[in-house]
mmCIF file of C-alpha atoms in Angstrom:
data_model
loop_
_atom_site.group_PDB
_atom_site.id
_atom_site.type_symbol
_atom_site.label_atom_id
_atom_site.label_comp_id
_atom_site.label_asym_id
_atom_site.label_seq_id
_atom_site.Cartn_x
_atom_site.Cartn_y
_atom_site.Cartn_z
ATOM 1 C CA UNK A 52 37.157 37.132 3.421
ATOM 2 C CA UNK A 53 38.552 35.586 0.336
ATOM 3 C CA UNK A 54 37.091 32.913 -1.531
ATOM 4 C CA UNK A 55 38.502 30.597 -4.161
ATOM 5 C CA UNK A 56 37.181 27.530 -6.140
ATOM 6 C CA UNK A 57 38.614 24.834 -7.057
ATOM 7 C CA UNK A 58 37.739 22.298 -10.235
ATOM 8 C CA UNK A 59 37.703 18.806 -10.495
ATOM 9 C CA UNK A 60 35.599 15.910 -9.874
ATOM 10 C CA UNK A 61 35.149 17.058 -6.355
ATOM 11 C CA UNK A 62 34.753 20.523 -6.536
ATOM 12 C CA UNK A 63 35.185 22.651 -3.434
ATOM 13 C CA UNK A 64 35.330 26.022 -2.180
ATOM 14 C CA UNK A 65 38.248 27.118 -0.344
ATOM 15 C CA UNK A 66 36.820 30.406 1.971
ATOM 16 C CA UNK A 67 39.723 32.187 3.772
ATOM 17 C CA UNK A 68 38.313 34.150 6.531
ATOM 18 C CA UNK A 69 40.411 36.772 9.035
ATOM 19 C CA UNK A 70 40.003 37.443 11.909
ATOM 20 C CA UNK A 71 41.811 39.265 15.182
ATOM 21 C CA UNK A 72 42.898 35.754 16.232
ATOM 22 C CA UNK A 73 44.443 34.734 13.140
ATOM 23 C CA UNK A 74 43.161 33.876 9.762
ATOM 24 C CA UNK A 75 41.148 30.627 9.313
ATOM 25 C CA UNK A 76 40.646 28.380 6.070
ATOM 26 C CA UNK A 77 37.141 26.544 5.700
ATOM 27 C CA UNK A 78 37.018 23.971 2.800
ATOM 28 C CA UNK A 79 33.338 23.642 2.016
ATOM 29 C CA UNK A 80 31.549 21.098 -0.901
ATOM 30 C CA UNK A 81 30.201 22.919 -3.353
ATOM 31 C CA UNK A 82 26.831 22.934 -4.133
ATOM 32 C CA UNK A 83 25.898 21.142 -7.154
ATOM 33 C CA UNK A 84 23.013 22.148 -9.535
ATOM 34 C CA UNK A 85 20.629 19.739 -11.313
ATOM 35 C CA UNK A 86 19.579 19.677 -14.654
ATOM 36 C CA UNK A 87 16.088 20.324 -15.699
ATOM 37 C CA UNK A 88 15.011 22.966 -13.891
ATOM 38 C CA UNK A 89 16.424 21.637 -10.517
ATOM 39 C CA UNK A 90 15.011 18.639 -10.356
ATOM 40 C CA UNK A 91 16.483 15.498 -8.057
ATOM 41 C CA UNK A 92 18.511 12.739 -9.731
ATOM 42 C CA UNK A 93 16.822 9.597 -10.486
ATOM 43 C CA UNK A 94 17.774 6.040 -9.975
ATOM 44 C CA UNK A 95 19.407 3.692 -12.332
ATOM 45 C CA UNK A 96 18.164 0.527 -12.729
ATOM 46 C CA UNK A 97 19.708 -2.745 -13.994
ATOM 47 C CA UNK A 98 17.842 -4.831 -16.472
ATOM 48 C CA UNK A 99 18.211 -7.488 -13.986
ATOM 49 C CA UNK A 100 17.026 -5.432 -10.947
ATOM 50 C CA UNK A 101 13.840 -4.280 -13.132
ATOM 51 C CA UNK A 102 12.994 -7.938 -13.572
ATOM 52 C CA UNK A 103 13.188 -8.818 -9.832
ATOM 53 C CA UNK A 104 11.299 -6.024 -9.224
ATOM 54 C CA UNK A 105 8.636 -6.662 -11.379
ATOM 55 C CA UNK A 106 8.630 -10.317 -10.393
ATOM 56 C CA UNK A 107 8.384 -9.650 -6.667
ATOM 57 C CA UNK A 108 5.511 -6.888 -7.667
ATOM 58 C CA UNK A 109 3.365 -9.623 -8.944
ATOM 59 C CA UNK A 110 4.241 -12.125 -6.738
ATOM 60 C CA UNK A 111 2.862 -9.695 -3.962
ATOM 61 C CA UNK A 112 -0.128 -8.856 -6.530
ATOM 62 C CA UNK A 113 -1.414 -12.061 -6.585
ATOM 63 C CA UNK A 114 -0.603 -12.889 -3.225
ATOM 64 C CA UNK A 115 -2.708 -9.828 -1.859
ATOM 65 C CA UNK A 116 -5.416 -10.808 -4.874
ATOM 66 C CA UNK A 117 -5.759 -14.391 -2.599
ATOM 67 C CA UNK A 118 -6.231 -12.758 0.262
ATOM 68 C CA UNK A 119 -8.528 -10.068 -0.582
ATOM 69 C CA UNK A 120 -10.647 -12.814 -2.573
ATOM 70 C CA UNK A 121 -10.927 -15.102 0.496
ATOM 71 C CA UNK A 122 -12.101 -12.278 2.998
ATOM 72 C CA UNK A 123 -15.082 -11.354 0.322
ATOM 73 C CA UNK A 124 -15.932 -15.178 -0.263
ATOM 74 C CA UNK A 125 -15.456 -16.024 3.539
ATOM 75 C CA UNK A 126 -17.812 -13.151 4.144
ATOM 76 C CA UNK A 127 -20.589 -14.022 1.295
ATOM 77 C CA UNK A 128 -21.079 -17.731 2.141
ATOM 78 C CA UNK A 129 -21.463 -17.211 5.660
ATOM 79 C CA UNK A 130 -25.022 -17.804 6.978
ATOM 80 C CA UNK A 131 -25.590 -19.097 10.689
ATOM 81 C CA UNK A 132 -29.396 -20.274 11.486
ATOM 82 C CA UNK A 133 -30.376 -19.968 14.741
ATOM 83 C CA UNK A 134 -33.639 -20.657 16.494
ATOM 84 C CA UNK A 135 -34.654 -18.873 19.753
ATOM 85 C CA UNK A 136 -37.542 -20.512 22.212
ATOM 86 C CA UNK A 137 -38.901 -22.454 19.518
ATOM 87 C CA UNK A 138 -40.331 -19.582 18.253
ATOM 88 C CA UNK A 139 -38.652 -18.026 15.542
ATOM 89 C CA UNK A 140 -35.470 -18.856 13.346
ATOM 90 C CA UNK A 141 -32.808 -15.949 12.865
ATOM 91 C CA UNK A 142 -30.911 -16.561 9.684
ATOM 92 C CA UNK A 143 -27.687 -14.335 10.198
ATOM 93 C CA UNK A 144 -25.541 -13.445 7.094
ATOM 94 C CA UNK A 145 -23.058 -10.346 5.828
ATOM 95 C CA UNK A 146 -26.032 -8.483 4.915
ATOM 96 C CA UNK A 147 -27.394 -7.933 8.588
ATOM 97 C CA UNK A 148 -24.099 -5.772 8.988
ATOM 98 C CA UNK A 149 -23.925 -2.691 6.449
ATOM 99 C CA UNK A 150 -19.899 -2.589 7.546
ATOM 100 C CA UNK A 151 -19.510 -6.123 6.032
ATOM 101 C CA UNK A 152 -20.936 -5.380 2.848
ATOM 102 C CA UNK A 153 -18.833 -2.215 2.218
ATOM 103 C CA UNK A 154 -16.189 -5.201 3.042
ATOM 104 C CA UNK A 155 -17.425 -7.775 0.821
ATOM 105 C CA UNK A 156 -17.885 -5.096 -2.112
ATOM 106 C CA UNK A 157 -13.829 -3.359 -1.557
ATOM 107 C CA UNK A 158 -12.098 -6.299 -1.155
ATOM 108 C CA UNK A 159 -13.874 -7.766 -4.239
ATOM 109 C CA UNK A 160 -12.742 -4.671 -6.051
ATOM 110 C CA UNK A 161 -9.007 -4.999 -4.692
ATOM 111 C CA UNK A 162 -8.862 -8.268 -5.777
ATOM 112 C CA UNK A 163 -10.185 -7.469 -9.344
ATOM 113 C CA UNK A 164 -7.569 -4.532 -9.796
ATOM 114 C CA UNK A 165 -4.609 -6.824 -8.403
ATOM 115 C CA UNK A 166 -5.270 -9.595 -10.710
ATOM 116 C CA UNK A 167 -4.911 -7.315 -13.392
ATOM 117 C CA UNK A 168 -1.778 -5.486 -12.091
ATOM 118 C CA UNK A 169 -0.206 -8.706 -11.088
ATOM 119 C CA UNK A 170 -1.130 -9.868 -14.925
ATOM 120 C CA UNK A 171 0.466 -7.162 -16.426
ATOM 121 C CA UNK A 172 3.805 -7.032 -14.164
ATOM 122 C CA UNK A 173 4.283 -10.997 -15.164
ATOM 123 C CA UNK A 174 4.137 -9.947 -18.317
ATOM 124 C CA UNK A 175 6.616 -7.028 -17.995
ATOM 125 C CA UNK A 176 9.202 -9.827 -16.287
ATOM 126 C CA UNK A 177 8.551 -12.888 -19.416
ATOM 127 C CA UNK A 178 9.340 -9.844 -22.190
ATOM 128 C CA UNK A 179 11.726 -8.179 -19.794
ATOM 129 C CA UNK A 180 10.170 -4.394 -20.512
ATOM 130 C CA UNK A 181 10.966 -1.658 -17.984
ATOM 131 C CA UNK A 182 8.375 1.070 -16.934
ATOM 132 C CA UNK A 183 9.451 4.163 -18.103
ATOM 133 C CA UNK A 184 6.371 6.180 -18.751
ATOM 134 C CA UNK A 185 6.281 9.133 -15.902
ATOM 135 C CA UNK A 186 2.388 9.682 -16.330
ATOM 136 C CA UNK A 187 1.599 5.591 -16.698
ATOM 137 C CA UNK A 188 3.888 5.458 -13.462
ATOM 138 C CA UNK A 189 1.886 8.019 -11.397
ATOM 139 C CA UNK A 190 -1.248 6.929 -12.832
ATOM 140 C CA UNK A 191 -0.485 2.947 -11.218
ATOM 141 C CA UNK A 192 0.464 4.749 -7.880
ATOM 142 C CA UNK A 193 -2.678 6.710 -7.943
ATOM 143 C CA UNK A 194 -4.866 3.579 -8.202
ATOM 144 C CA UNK A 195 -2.839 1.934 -5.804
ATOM 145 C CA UNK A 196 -3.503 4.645 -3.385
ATOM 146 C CA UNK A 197 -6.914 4.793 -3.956
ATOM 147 C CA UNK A 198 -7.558 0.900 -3.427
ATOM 148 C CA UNK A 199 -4.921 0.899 -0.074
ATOM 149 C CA UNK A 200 -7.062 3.572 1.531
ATOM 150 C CA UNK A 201 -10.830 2.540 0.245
ATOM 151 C CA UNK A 202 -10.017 -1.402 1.959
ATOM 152 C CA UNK A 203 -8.212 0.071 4.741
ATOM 153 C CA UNK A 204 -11.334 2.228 5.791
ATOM 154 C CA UNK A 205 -13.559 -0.377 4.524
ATOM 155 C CA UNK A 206 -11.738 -2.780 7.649
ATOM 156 C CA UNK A 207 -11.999 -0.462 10.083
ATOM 157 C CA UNK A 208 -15.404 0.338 9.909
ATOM 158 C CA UNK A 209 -15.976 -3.705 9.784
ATOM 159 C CA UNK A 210 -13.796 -4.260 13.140
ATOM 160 C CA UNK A 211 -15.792 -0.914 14.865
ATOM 161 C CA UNK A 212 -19.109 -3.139 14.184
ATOM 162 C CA UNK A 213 -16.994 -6.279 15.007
ATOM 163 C CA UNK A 214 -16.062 -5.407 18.206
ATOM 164 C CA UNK A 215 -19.818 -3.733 19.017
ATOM 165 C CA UNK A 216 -21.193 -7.238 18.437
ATOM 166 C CA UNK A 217 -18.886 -8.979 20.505
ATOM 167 C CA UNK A 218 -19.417 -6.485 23.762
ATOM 168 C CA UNK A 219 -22.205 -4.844 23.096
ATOM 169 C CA UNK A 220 -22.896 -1.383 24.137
ATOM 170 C CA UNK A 221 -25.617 -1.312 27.278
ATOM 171 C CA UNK A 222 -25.912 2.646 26.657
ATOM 172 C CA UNK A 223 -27.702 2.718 23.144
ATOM 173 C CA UNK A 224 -29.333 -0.855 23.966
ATOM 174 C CA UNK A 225 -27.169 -2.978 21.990
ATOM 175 C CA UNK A 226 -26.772 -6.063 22.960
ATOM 176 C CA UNK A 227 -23.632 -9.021 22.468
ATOM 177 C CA UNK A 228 -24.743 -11.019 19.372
ATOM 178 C CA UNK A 229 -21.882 -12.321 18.727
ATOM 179 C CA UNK A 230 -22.421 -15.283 21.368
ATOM 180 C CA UNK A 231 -25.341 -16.093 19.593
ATOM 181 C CA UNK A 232 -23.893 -16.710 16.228
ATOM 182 C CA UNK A 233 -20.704 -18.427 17.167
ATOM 183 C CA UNK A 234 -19.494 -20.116 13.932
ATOM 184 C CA UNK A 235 -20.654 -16.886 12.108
ATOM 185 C CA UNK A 236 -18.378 -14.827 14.294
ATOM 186 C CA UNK A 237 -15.490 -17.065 13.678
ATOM 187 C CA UNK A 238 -15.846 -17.104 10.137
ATOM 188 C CA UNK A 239 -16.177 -13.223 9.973
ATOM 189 C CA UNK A 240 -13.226 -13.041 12.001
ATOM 190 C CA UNK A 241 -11.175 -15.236 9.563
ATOM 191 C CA UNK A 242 -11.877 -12.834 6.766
ATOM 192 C CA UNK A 243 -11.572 -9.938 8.438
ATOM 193 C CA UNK A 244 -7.659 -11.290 9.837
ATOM 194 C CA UNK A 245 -7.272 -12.189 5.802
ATOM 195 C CA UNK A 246 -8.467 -8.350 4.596
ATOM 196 C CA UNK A 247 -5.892 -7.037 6.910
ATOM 197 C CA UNK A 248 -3.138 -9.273 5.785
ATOM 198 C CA UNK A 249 -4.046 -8.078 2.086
ATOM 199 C CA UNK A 250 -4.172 -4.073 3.419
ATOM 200 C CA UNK A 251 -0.757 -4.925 4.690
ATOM 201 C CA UNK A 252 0.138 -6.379 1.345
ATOM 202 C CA UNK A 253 -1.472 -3.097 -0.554
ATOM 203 C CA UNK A 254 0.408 -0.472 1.226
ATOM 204 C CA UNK A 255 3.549 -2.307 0.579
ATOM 205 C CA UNK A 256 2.920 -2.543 -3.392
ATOM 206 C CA UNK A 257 2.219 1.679 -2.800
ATOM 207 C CA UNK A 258 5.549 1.774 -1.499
ATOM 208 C CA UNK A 259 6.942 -0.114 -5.078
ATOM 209 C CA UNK A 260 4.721 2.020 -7.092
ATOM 210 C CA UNK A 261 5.901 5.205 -5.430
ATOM 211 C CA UNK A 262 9.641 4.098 -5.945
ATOM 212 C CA UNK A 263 8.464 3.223 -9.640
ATOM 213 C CA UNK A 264 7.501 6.965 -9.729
ATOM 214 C CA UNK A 265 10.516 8.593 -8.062
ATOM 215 C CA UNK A 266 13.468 6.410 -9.738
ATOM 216 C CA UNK A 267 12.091 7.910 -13.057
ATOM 217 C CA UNK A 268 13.165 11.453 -12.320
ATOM 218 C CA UNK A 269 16.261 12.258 -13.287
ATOM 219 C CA UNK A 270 16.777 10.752 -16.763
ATOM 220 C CA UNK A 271 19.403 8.169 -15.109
ATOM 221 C CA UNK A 272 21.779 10.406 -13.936
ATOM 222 C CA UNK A 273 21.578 8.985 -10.351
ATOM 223 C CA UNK A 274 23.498 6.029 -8.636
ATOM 224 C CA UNK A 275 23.325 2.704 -9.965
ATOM 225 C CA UNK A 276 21.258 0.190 -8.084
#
């Protein structure tokens, strides 16, 4: 077997190989090795690209800040007074359901942190500066994480307790409230529709934040985008 190399732009390896049917030639790429210890190429990002991104990254920022903010006020104001037999009155409100509160409490937090993320990309878009801080850019995705996955099991836990009060469950005794408070049901159920809009909104600015992290590996010797 012979092997021989070839320079260029497009460097290849030209392996000769004989055998009892004849000899053979395989041209195969040659592997190329990264700078800095091996590590990936990064993206390259126009100045123009880096201010659509950070435009659209606030855009979605605030738009997921709307939507978490109208799940925890649709959730805080809503009270539902019933009376039963003449005997008694039944006030019902987000507190009766622990689920709700975790709710109330999350989304208020994910609405918080988005305002100021959103605040902060706007401002990145009007002076035009790029991110380009490795630990700042893991740091954002970190947070982002954090906040995706707290609301995300913060609405499930609401839509388990959701769904027990609208069918009950005759095994442990529990039975269908939801009937009973049937403007405070719908009102829930608007918020909780709006907190999953605004998970839906979080995991996609984890995506951008995760791209933020990986197209700054690489010191810009990638492809141009």
């Amino acid at each position: 077997m012979e092997r021989q190399e070839q320079g260029g732009d497009d460097d290849i390896e030209i392996i000769s190989q004989a055998s009892d049917d004849g000899g053979g030639i395989v041209v195969v790429p040659r592997q190329r090795r990264h700078g800095n210890g091996g590590a990936g190429a990064g993206l390259r990002v126009s100045p123009r690209t880096e201010r659509r991104l950070c435009a659209a990254e606030a855009a979605l920022r605030f738009a997921v800040c709307v939507l978490a903010l109208v799940a925890a006020v649709l959730l805080a104001v809503n009270r539902e007074t019933q009376e039963f037999l003449g005997l008694f009155v039944k006030v019902a409100r987000y507190t009766d359901m622990p689920s709700l509160v975790v709710l109330v409490n999350t989304n208020g937090i994910a609405a918080s942190y988005n305002l100021l993320q959103g605040a902060r990309c706007l401002v990145s878009t009007v002076r035009g500066r790029a991110l380009v801080s490795r630990p700042m850019a893991c740091a954002f995705l970190f947070c982002d994480q954090v906040i995706a996955y707290a609301t995300l099991s913060a609405l499930a836990a609401a839509l388990v307790s959701s769904m027990v009060s609208k069918v009950g469950q005759p095994q442990f005794g529990w039975m269908k409230t939801a009937d009973l408070y049937k403007r405070f049901s719908m009102q829930a159920a608007g918020a909780i529709v709006c907190a999953l809009v605004a998970v839906v909104g979080m995991v996609v600015v984890s995506a951008m934040s995760a791209f933020n992290v990986f197209r700054l590996y690489g010191a810009g010797k990638g492809r141009n985008i």
